[in-house]
Short mmCIF file of C-alpha atoms in Angstrom, two decimals:
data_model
loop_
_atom_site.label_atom_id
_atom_site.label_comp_id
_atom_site.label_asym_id
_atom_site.label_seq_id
_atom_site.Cartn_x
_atom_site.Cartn_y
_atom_site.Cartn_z
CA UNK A 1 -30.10 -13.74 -12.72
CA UNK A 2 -27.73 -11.64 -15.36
CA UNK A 3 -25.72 -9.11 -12.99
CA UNK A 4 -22.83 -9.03 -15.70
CA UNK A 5 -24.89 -9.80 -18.97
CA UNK A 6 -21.48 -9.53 -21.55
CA UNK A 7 -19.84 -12.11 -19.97
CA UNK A 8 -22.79 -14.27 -20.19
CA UNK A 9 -23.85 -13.25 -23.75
CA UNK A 10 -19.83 -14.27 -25.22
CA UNK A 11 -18.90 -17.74 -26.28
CA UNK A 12 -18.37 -20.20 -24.05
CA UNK A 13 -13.80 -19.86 -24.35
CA UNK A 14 -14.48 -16.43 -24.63
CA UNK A 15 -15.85 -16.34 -21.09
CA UNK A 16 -13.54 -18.53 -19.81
CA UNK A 17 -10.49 -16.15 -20.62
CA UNK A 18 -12.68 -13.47 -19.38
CA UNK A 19 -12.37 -15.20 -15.95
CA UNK A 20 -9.29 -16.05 -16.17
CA UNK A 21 -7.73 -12.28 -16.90
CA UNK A 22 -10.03 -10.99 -13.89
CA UNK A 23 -8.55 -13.78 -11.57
CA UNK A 24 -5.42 -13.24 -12.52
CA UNK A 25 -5.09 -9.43 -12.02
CA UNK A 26 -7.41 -10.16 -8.86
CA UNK A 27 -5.63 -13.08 -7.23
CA UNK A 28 -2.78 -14.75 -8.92
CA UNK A 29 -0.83 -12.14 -10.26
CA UNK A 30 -0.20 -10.55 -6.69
CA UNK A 31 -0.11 -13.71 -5.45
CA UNK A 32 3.04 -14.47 -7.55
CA UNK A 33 4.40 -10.96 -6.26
CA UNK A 34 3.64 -10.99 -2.72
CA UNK A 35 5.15 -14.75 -2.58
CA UNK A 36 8.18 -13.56 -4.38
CA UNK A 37 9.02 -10.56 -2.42
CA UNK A 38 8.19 -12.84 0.86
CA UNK A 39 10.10 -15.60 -0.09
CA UNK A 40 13.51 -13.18 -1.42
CA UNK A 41 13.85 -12.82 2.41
CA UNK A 42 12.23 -15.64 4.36
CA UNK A 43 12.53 -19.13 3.35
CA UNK A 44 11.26 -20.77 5.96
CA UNK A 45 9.70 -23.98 5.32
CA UNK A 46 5.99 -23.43 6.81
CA UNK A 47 5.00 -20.37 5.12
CA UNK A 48 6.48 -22.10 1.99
CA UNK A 49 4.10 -25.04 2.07
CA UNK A 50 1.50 -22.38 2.64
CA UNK A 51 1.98 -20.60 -0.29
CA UNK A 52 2.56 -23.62 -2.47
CA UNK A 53 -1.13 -24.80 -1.23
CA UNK A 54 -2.57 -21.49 -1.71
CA UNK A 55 -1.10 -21.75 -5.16
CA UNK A 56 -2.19 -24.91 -5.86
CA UNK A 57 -5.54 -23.81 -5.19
CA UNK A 58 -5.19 -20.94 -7.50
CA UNK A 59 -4.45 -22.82 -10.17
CA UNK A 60 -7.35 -25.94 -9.46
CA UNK A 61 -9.73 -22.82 -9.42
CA UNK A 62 -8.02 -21.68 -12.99
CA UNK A 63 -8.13 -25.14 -14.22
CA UNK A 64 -10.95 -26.74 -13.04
CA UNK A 65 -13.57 -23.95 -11.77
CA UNK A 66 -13.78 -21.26 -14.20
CA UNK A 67 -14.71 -23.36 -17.00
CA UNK A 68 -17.37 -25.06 -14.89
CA UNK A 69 -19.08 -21.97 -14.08
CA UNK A 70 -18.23 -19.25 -16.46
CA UNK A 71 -21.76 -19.21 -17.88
CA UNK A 72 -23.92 -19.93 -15.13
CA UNK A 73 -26.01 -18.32 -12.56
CA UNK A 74 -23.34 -19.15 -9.65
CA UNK A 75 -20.76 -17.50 -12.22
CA UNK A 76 -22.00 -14.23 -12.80
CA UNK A 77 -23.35 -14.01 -9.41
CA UNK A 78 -19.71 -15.26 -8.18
CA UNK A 79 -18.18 -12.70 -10.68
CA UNK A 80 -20.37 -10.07 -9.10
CA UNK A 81 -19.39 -10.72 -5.75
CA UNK A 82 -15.95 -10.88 -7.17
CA UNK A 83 -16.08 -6.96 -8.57
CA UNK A 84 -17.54 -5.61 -5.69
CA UNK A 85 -14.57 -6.84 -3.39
CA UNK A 86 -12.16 -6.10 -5.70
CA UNK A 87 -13.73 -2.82 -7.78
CA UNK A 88 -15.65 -1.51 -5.41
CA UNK A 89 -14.52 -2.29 -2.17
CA UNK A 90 -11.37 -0.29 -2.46
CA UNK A 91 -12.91 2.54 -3.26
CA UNK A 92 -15.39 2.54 -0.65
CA UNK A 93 -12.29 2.35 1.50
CA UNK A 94 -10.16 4.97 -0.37
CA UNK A 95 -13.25 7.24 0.62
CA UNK A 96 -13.70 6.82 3.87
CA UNK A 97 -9.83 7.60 4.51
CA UNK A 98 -10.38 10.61 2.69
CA UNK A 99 -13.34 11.57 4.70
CA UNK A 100 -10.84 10.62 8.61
CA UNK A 101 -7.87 12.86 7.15
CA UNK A 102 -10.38 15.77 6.05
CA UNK A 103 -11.71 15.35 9.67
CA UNK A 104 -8.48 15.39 11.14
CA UNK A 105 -7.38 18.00 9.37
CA UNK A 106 -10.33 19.84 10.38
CA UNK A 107 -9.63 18.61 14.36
CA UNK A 108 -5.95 20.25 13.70
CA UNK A 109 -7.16 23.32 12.40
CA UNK A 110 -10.06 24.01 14.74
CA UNK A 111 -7.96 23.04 18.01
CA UNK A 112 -4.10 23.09 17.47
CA UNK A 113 -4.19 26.59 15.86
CA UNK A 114 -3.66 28.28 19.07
CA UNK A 115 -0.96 26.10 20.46
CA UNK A 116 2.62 26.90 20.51
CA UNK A 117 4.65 23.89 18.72
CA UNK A 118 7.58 22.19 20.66
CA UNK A 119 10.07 22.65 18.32
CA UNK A 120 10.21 26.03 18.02
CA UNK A 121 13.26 27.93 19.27
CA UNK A 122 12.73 29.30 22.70
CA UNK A 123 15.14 32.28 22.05
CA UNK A 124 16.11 34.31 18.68
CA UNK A 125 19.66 33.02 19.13
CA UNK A 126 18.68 29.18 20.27
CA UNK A 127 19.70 27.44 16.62
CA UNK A 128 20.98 23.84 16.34
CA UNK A 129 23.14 22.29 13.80
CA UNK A 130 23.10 18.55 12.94
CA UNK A 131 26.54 17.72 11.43
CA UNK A 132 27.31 13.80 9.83
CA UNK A 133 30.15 12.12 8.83
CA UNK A 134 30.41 12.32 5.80
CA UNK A 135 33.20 12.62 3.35
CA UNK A 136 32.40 16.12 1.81
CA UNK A 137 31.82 17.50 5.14
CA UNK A 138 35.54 18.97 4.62
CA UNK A 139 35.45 20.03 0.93
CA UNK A 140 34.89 23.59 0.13
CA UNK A 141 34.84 26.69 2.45
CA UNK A 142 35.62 26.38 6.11
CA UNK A 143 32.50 26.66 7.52
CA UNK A 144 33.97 27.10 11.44
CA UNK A 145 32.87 30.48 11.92
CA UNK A 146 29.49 29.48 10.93
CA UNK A 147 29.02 26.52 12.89
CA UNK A 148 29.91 29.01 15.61
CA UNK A 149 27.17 30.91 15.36
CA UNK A 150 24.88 28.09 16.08
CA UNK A 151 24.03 27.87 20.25
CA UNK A 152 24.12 23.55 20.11
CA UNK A 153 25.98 21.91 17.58
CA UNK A 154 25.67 17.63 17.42
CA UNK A 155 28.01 15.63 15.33
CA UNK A 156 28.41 12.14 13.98
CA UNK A 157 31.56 10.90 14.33
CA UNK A 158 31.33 7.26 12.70
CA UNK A 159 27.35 6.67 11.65
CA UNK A 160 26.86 4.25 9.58
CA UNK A 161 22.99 3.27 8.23
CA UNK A 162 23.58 -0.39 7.09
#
């Protein structure tokens, strides 16, 4: 069975890096991202060993497995199986998103149309200003006759986000 005839038809290294570029943009590239970004904030000693195994693995499969089946049967059935999870897959899923939020949309449309939202202002003069702390809050114009015109005014005193 030929499901991916070029890689069977190259030389024998050529295949090999063939592999190896697919399973590294596949598998061990994020791999090496997802452990790096993981292990920036948590270095906890199990999930360590776990990804040190996983690598390990990785790189046995790199080392050992790819030349051993990069022009066989299993390979380019394994390769196969290989695109369509990694291809394919995603865009089977990226579709069928697509399809929910055109539904939900649709849901929105067809049955929230007629309701009122709750945020809108129950009165023409019901407006509500959100004032923060920050430092330019007291450049420029006065702005107290302004704020007065607002019915519920909520300030920040001393927020601070980190």
């Amino acid at each position: 069975v030929s499901l991916l005839p070029k890689v069977q038809e190259l030389s024998h290294g050529s295949a090999v890096q063939v592999w190896h570029l697919l399973v590294s943009v596949w598998v061990t590239i994020p791999l090496l991202v997802v452990g790096s970004v993981v292990f920036s904030v948590a270095r906890a000693p199990g999930p360590l060993k776990v990804f040190c195994s996983v690598l390990a693995g990785v790189m046995c499969f790199h080392g050992l497995v790819i030349p051993a089946i990069a022009q066989t049967t299993l390979g380019a059935l394994l390769l196969h199986a290989l695109f369509v999870f990694f291809e394919d897959m995603p865009i089977v899923g990226w579709i069928w998103c697509l399809f929910h939020v055109v539904r939900l949309q649709r849901h929105v449309a067809e049955r929230q149309a007629e309701r009122e939202t709750p945020f809108a202002p129950k009165g023409a003069a019901e407006r509500s200003l959100i004032v923060g702390n920050a430092p330019t809050v007291i450049e420029g114009a006065p702005l107290g006759s302004v704020m007065d015109g607002f019915e519920q005014v909520v300030r920040f005193n001393s927020y601070s986000v980190s």
